[in-house]
Each structure stands twice: as structure tokens, then as C-alpha cells.
PDB file of C-alpha atoms in Angstrom:
ATOM      1  CA  UNK A  30      33.474  23.912 -34.942  1.00 39.00           C
ATOM      2  CA  UNK A  31      30.696  23.909 -32.643  1.00 54.00           C
ATOM      3  CA  UNK A  32      26.944  23.486 -32.952  1.00 62.00           C
ATOM      4  CA  UNK A  33      24.020  25.220 -31.408  1.00 69.00           C
ATOM      5  CA  UNK A  34      22.976  22.496 -29.068  1.00 79.00           C
ATOM      6  CA  UNK A  35      26.046  20.191 -27.705  1.00 84.00           C
ATOM      7  CA  UNK A  36      24.531  16.803 -27.779  1.00 86.00           C
ATOM      8  CA  UNK A  37      26.564  13.841 -25.958  1.00 87.00           C
ATOM      9  CA  UNK A  38      27.663  11.015 -28.215  1.00 85.00           C
ATOM     10  CA  UNK A  39      25.181   8.365 -28.282  1.00 85.00           C
ATOM     11  CA  UNK A  40      22.201  10.951 -29.269  1.00 90.00           C
ATOM     12  CA  UNK A  41      20.555   9.440 -32.007  1.00 91.00           C
ATOM     13  CA  UNK A  42      19.539   6.559 -30.617  1.00 93.00           C
ATOM     14  CA  UNK A  43      18.663   8.365 -27.561  1.00 93.00           C
ATOM     15  CA  UNK A  44      16.155  10.515 -29.768  1.00 92.00           C
ATOM     16  CA  UNK A  45      14.848   7.396 -31.336  1.00 92.00           C
ATOM     17  CA  UNK A  46      14.045   5.836 -27.812  1.00 93.00           C
ATOM     18  CA  UNK A  47      12.336   9.021 -26.730  1.00 93.00           C
ATOM     19  CA  UNK A  48      10.717   9.180 -30.479  1.00 92.00           C
ATOM     20  CA  UNK A  49       9.483   5.323 -29.685  1.00 92.00           C
ATOM     21  CA  UNK A  50       7.735   6.628 -26.067  1.00 92.00           C
ATOM     22  CA  UNK A  51       6.276   9.760 -27.769  1.00 91.00           C
ATOM     23  CA  UNK A  52       4.579   7.657 -30.235  1.00 89.00           C
ATOM     24  CA  UNK A  53       3.298   4.937 -27.858  1.00 86.00           C
ATOM     25  CA  UNK A  54       5.259   2.125 -29.185  1.00 86.00           C
ATOM     26  CA  UNK A  55       8.441   2.100 -26.873  1.00 83.00           C
ATOM     27  CA  UNK A  56       9.584  -1.566 -26.049  1.00 82.00           C
ATOM     28  CA  UNK A  57      11.759  -0.694 -23.341  1.00 85.00           C
ATOM     29  CA  UNK A  58      11.303   0.446 -19.596  1.00 93.00           C
ATOM     30  CA  UNK A  59       8.909   3.244 -20.473  1.00 94.00           C
ATOM     31  CA  UNK A  60       9.449   4.929 -16.854  1.00 96.00           C
ATOM     32  CA  UNK A  61      13.206   4.231 -16.884  1.00 97.00           C
ATOM     33  CA  UNK A  62      13.408   5.990 -19.888  1.00 96.00           C
ATOM     34  CA  UNK A  63      11.947   8.932 -18.459  1.00 97.00           C
ATOM     35  CA  UNK A  64      13.928   8.570 -15.385  1.00 98.00           C
ATOM     36  CA  UNK A  65      17.251   8.507 -16.867  1.00 96.00           C
ATOM     37  CA  UNK A  66      16.954  11.704 -19.160  1.00 96.00           C
ATOM     38  CA  UNK A  67      15.329  13.472 -16.194  1.00 97.00           C
ATOM     39  CA  UNK A  68      18.687  11.920 -14.258  1.00 96.00           C
ATOM     40  CA  UNK A  69      21.030  13.526 -17.054  1.00 94.00           C
ATOM     41  CA  UNK A  70      19.315  16.879 -16.932  1.00 94.00           C
ATOM     42  CA  UNK A  71      19.295  16.979 -13.309  1.00 92.00           C
ATOM     43  CA  UNK A  72      23.437  16.522 -13.442  1.00 90.00           C
ATOM     44  CA  UNK A  73      23.999  18.634 -16.041  1.00 87.00           C
ATOM     45  CA  UNK A  74      21.540  21.767 -15.358  1.00 75.00           C
ATOM     46  CA  UNK A  75      24.456  23.135 -12.814  1.00 68.00           C
ATOM     47  CA  UNK A  76      27.119  23.244 -15.398  1.00 63.00           C
ATOM     48  CA  UNK A  77      28.000  26.191 -17.366  1.00 54.00           C
ATOM     49  CA  UNK A  78      26.431  27.153 -20.392  1.00 54.00           C
ATOM     50  CA  UNK A  79      27.621  25.044 -23.453  1.00 52.00           C
ATOM     51  CA  UNK A  80      27.088  21.864 -21.788  1.00 77.00           C
ATOM     52  CA  UNK A  81      24.144  19.714 -22.835  1.00 87.00           C
ATOM     53  CA  UNK A  82      21.179  21.498 -20.853  1.00 91.00           C
ATOM     54  CA  UNK A  83      19.562  22.192 -23.874  1.00 92.00           C
ATOM     55  CA  UNK A  84      19.440  18.749 -25.330  1.00 93.00           C
ATOM     56  CA  UNK A  85      18.457  16.881 -22.100  1.00 94.00           C
ATOM     57  CA  UNK A  86      15.714  19.819 -21.773  1.00 95.00           C
ATOM     58  CA  UNK A  87      14.394  19.030 -25.177  1.00 95.00           C
ATOM     59  CA  UNK A  88      14.193  15.297 -24.303  1.00 95.00           C
ATOM     60  CA  UNK A  89      11.962  15.885 -21.206  1.00 96.00           C
ATOM     61  CA  UNK A  90       9.965  17.858 -23.695  1.00 96.00           C
ATOM     62  CA  UNK A  91       9.942  14.787 -25.899  1.00 95.00           C
ATOM     63  CA  UNK A  92       8.595  12.854 -22.907  1.00 96.00           C
ATOM     64  CA  UNK A  93       6.566  14.834 -21.638  1.00 96.00           C
ATOM     65  CA  UNK A  94       3.298  13.560 -23.923  1.00 94.00           C
ATOM     66  CA  UNK A  95       3.936  10.138 -21.664  1.00 95.00           C
ATOM     67  CA  UNK A  96       4.094  11.693 -18.642  1.00 96.00           C
ATOM     68  CA  UNK A  97       0.997  13.549 -18.818  1.00 95.00           C
ATOM     69  CA  UNK A  98      -0.813  10.514 -20.519  1.00 93.00           C
ATOM     70  CA  UNK A  99       0.897   7.436 -20.480  1.00 91.00           C
ATOM     71  CA  UNK A 100      -0.014   6.541 -17.128  1.00 90.00           C
ATOM     72  CA  UNK A 101       3.888   6.081 -15.997  1.00 95.00           C
ATOM     73  CA  UNK A 102       4.545   4.458 -12.731  1.00 95.00           C
ATOM     74  CA  UNK A 103       4.442   6.504  -9.229  1.00 97.00           C
ATOM     75  CA  UNK A 104       7.103   9.359  -8.813  1.00 97.00           C
ATOM     76  CA  UNK A 105       7.890   9.827 -12.348  1.00 97.00           C
ATOM     77  CA  UNK A 106       5.973  12.791 -13.267  1.00 97.00           C
ATOM     78  CA  UNK A 107       7.031  14.349  -9.424  1.00 97.00           C
ATOM     79  CA  UNK A 108      10.863  13.649 -10.783  1.00 97.00           C
ATOM     80  CA  UNK A 109      10.349  14.901 -14.023  1.00 98.00           C
ATOM     81  CA  UNK A 110       8.603  18.333 -12.580  1.00 97.00           C
ATOM     82  CA  UNK A 111      11.361  18.522 -10.139  1.00 97.00           C
ATOM     83  CA  UNK A 112      14.024  18.862 -12.664  1.00 96.00           C
ATOM     84  CA  UNK A 113      12.190  21.020 -14.940  1.00 97.00           C
ATOM     85  CA  UNK A 114      11.078  23.723 -12.278  1.00 95.00           C
ATOM     86  CA  UNK A 115      14.797  23.668 -11.449  1.00 94.00           C
ATOM     87  CA  UNK A 116      15.555  24.548 -15.316  1.00 94.00           C
ATOM     88  CA  UNK A 117      12.697  26.710 -15.587  1.00 93.00           C
ATOM     89  CA  UNK A 118      14.429  29.052 -12.845  1.00 91.00           C
ATOM     90  CA  UNK A 119      17.644  29.075 -13.876  1.00 87.00           C
ATOM     91  CA  UNK A 120      17.175  32.124 -16.249  1.00 77.00           C
ATOM     92  CA  UNK A 121      16.682  34.156 -12.974  1.00 69.00           C
ATOM     93  CA  UNK A 122      14.551  36.431 -15.522  1.00 69.00           C
ATOM     94  CA  UNK A 123      17.727  37.913 -17.350  1.00 72.00           C
ATOM     95  CA  UNK A 124      16.570  39.568 -20.169  1.00 77.00           C
ATOM     96  CA  UNK A 125      18.668  39.396 -24.217  1.00 83.00           C
ATOM     97  CA  UNK A 126      18.299  41.371 -26.978  1.00 82.00           C
ATOM     98  CA  UNK A 127      15.866  38.634 -28.838  1.00 81.00           C
ATOM     99  CA  UNK A 128      12.273  39.391 -29.214  1.00 79.00           C
ATOM    100  CA  UNK A 129      11.457  35.848 -29.925  1.00 81.00           C
ATOM    101  CA  UNK A 130      12.745  32.508 -29.239  1.00 84.00           C
ATOM    102  CA  UNK A 131      12.060  28.910 -30.453  1.00 88.00           C
ATOM    103  CA  UNK A 132      10.278  27.849 -27.200  1.00 90.00           C
ATOM    104  CA  UNK A 133       7.454  30.077 -28.214  1.00 86.00           C
ATOM    105  CA  UNK A 134       6.190  27.897 -30.788  1.00 85.00           C
ATOM    106  CA  UNK A 135       3.035  25.599 -30.208  1.00 86.00           C
ATOM    107  CA  UNK A 136       4.525  22.713 -28.100  1.00 88.00           C
ATOM    108  CA  UNK A 137       2.849  19.740 -30.605  1.00 87.00           C
ATOM    109  CA  UNK A 138       4.241  21.593 -33.624  1.00 86.00           C
ATOM    110  CA  UNK A 139       7.922  21.505 -31.992  1.00 86.00           C
ATOM    111  CA  UNK A 140       7.371  18.164 -30.601  1.00 89.00           C
ATOM    112  CA  UNK A 141       6.845  16.788 -34.350  1.00 88.00           C
ATOM    113  CA  UNK A 142       9.462  19.162 -36.049  1.00 86.00           C
ATOM    114  CA  UNK A 143      11.983  18.348 -33.186  1.00 88.00           C
ATOM    115  CA  UNK A 144      13.907  15.472 -34.363  1.00 88.00           C
ATOM    116  CA  UNK A 145      14.440  17.014 -37.594  1.00 85.00           C
ATOM    117  CA  UNK A 146      15.743  20.114 -35.766  1.00 86.00           C
ATOM    118  CA  UNK A 147      18.074  18.167 -33.610  1.00 86.00           C
ATOM    119  CA  UNK A 148      19.663  16.967 -36.814  1.00 84.00           C
ATOM    120  CA  UNK A 149      20.116  20.680 -38.209  1.00 82.00           C
ATOM    121  CA  UNK A 150      21.378  22.070 -34.610  1.00 83.00           C
ATOM    122  CA  UNK A 151      23.613  18.923 -33.777  1.00 82.00           C
ATOM    123  CA  UNK A 152      25.800  19.495 -37.309  1.00 79.00           C
ATOM    124  CA  UNK A 153      28.237  21.808 -37.607  1.00 73.00           C
ATOM    125  CA  UNK A 154      28.925  20.967 -41.072  1.00 70.00           C
ATOM    126  CA  UNK A 155      24.844  21.759 -42.212  1.00 68.00           C
ATOM    127  CA  UNK A 156      25.499  24.822 -39.879  1.00 65.00           C
ATOM    128  CA  UNK A 157      28.589  26.046 -42.091  1.00 65.00           C
ATOM    129  CA  UNK A 158      26.666  25.949 -45.091  1.00 61.00           C
ATOM    130  CA  UNK A 159      25.243  29.247 -44.235  1.00 62.00           C
ATOM    131  CA  UNK A 160      21.945  28.700 -46.139  1.00 69.00           C
ATOM    132  CA  UNK A 161      19.765  27.504 -43.525  1.00 75.00           C
ATOM    133  CA  UNK A 162      15.952  28.482 -44.113  1.00 74.00           C
ATOM    134  CA  UNK A 163      13.707  29.022 -41.105  1.00 76.00           C
ATOM    135  CA  UNK A 164      11.863  26.093 -42.059  1.00 78.00           C
ATOM    136  CA  UNK A 165      15.024  24.015 -41.215  1.00 78.00           C
ATOM    137  CA  UNK A 166      14.658  24.627 -37.826  1.00 79.00           C
ATOM    138  CA  UNK A 167      11.260  25.586 -36.667  1.00 77.00           C
ATOM    139  CA  UNK A 168       7.999  23.619 -37.496  1.00 77.00           C
ATOM    140  CA  UNK A 169       6.464  24.495 -40.764  1.00 73.00           C
ATOM    141  CA  UNK A 170       2.916  24.463 -39.371  1.00 71.00           C
ATOM    142  CA  UNK A 171       4.383  27.010 -36.877  1.00 71.00           C
ATOM    143  CA  UNK A 172       5.738  29.347 -39.820  1.00 69.00           C
ATOM    144  CA  UNK A 173       2.663  28.956 -41.680  1.00 67.00           C
ATOM    145  CA  UNK A 174       0.135  29.875 -38.953  1.00 64.00           C
ATOM    146  CA  UNK A 175       1.949  33.388 -38.560  1.00 59.00           C
ATOM    147  CA  UNK A 176      -0.707  35.654 -39.606  1.00 55.00           C
ATOM    148  CA  UNK A 177       1.179  38.718 -39.124  1.00 54.00           C
ATOM    149  CA  UNK A 178       4.196  38.340 -41.616  1.00 53.00           C
ATOM    150  CA  UNK A 179       5.751  41.304 -39.358  1.00 52.00           C
ATOM    151  CA  UNK A 180       6.186  38.683 -36.548  1.00 58.00           C
ATOM    152  CA  UNK A 181       9.249  38.175 -35.622  1.00 63.00           C
ATOM    153  CA  UNK A 182       9.998  34.450 -36.706  1.00 64.00           C
ATOM    154  CA  UNK A 183       8.577  35.199 -39.919  1.00 64.00           C
ATOM    155  CA  UNK A 184      11.072  37.725 -40.819  1.00 72.00           C
ATOM    156  CA  UNK A 185      14.555  35.912 -39.516  1.00 76.00           C
ATOM    157  CA  UNK A 186      17.297  34.104 -41.455  1.00 78.00           C
ATOM    158  CA  UNK A 187      18.142  30.941 -40.376  1.00 79.00           C
ATOM    159  CA  UNK A 188      21.570  32.002 -38.734  1.00 79.00           C
ATOM    160  CA  UNK A 189      19.447  34.694 -36.945  1.00 81.00           C
ATOM    161  CA  UNK A 190      17.004  31.532 -35.402  1.00 81.00           C
ATOM    162  CA  UNK A 191      20.237  29.320 -34.422  1.00 82.00           C
ATOM    163  CA  UNK A 192      21.193  32.461 -32.466  1.00 83.00           C
ATOM    164  CA  UNK A 193      17.684  31.943 -30.784  1.00 85.00           C
ATOM    165  CA  UNK A 194      18.579  28.626 -30.389  1.00 86.00           C
ATOM    166  CA  UNK A 195      21.943  29.444 -28.547  1.00 85.00           C
ATOM    167  CA  UNK A 196      20.406  31.838 -26.028  1.00 87.00           C
ATOM    168  CA  UNK A 197      20.557  31.046 -22.566  1.00 86.00           C
ATOM    169  CA  UNK A 198      16.753  31.418 -22.257  1.00 89.00           C
ATOM    170  CA  UNK A 199      16.001  28.636 -24.810  1.00 91.00           C
ATOM    171  CA  UNK A 200      16.455  25.730 -22.411  1.00 92.00           C
ATOM    172  CA  UNK A 201      14.551  27.339 -19.603  1.00 93.00           C
ATOM    173  CA  UNK A 202      11.760  28.379 -21.678  1.00 93.00           C
ATOM    174  CA  UNK A 203      11.375  24.978 -22.902  1.00 95.00           C
ATOM    175  CA  UNK A 204      11.436  23.906 -19.314  1.00 95.00           C
ATOM    176  CA  UNK A 205       8.345  25.981 -18.848  1.00 94.00           C
ATOM    177  CA  UNK A 206       6.489  24.672 -21.947  1.00 95.00           C
ATOM    178  CA  UNK A 207       6.844  21.207 -20.679  1.00 96.00           C
ATOM    179  CA  UNK A 208       5.846  22.001 -17.230  1.00 97.00           C
ATOM    180  CA  UNK A 209       3.021  23.499 -18.672  1.00 95.00           C
ATOM    181  CA  UNK A 210       2.322  20.519 -20.891  1.00 94.00           C
ATOM    182  CA  UNK A 211       1.947  18.460 -18.054  1.00 96.00           C
ATOM    183  CA  UNK A 212      -0.304  21.169 -16.424  1.00 94.00           C
ATOM    184  CA  UNK A 213       2.637  22.205 -13.695  1.00 93.00           C
ATOM    185  CA  UNK A 214       3.773  25.579 -12.438  1.00 89.00           C
ATOM    186  CA  UNK A 215       7.297  26.816 -12.064  1.00 86.00           C
ATOM    187  CA  UNK A 216       6.616  28.139  -8.715  1.00 80.00           C
TER     188      UNK A 216
END
């Protein structure tokens, strides 16, 4: 049974480490944690869809607050920006049938909800239950902020949101969101 986001075997300790760094209490080498994620994304990004590109892109998204505000060492931001740009350009403007994607949620809301989302998105057992709610896959704050109940995310079922996570445009979209957070452009 497949999952929406393929993840490496050691993904949960990685996620914990990224969360610690994002919140400012990571005891390890912060710059090496960021560089390791960037290197993994850099080596994964050229591979075909279905690989762990989205996972590593979300990892860098989680690490962008540290890169933006945590005083990283020389070259760390440049390395992160370079790989994010490559991922952001990888969709080549291809169109899809979806009018809305998860990367369109507010970045800060997404960062808060991402650990819980990854639990759902990486679990074929949870996904097989077929009773996922939008709040299982998107930040509740984001859903609450939708003023127009006709906005597409407000009308989507859990399975429809899963399809948006699987869209080939999702990883490039999150890469663009991370670049925006860093004040960088795609170029």
C-alpha cells in the first residue's frame, strides 16, 4: 500500500530534530542539520516522482525559520536557497486539474501543523480508513480563516486533499513558499 508522501526509514527522528531546531532548542550541530537536509533534497530532486522529494522539501521548509532568523553559519543560506530554487523550477509551469494546493496555506500555520500532517501523509493505514477530515491534512487555523465557504479548500474531502498533496506541483510550490519565507526569488 502506498502513501502520499514517501518517507525515509528514519523520518521520525529527523522530524523531531527539525522541530527542535525550528523552535530553537536543538542541541546538535544546527548548520549540519540544515545542510544534511539540503544535500538529501539535492540528491533526491532529480529523481522521478514518487521519491522522497516532497518530504525533503518539507524538511527544508521546517528549517527556514532557523535559516532566516537563527544566525546560520557562512554558506548555509546560499546552499538552501540553491536547492530550493532548483526544486521550485522543476514543475516548469505545468498545469494540473487542481485549483488549489496545500502550499497555498499560510506558511506559519503550515509549519505548526506539518508534524501532524506528516503522520497522516506517511501512514497507509490511516489513509486506508477513508474517513480523513480536512483538518487531518491542513492547518485548522487556515481552514478557520477561509472567509468564503465557497473557497475550494473548504469544500474538499480528505481524499481530495490527499490528491492535492500527491500533485507533482506540490513540492515545487512548497519550495517557492520556503524561498519566499527567506526573502529569495526563484529566478
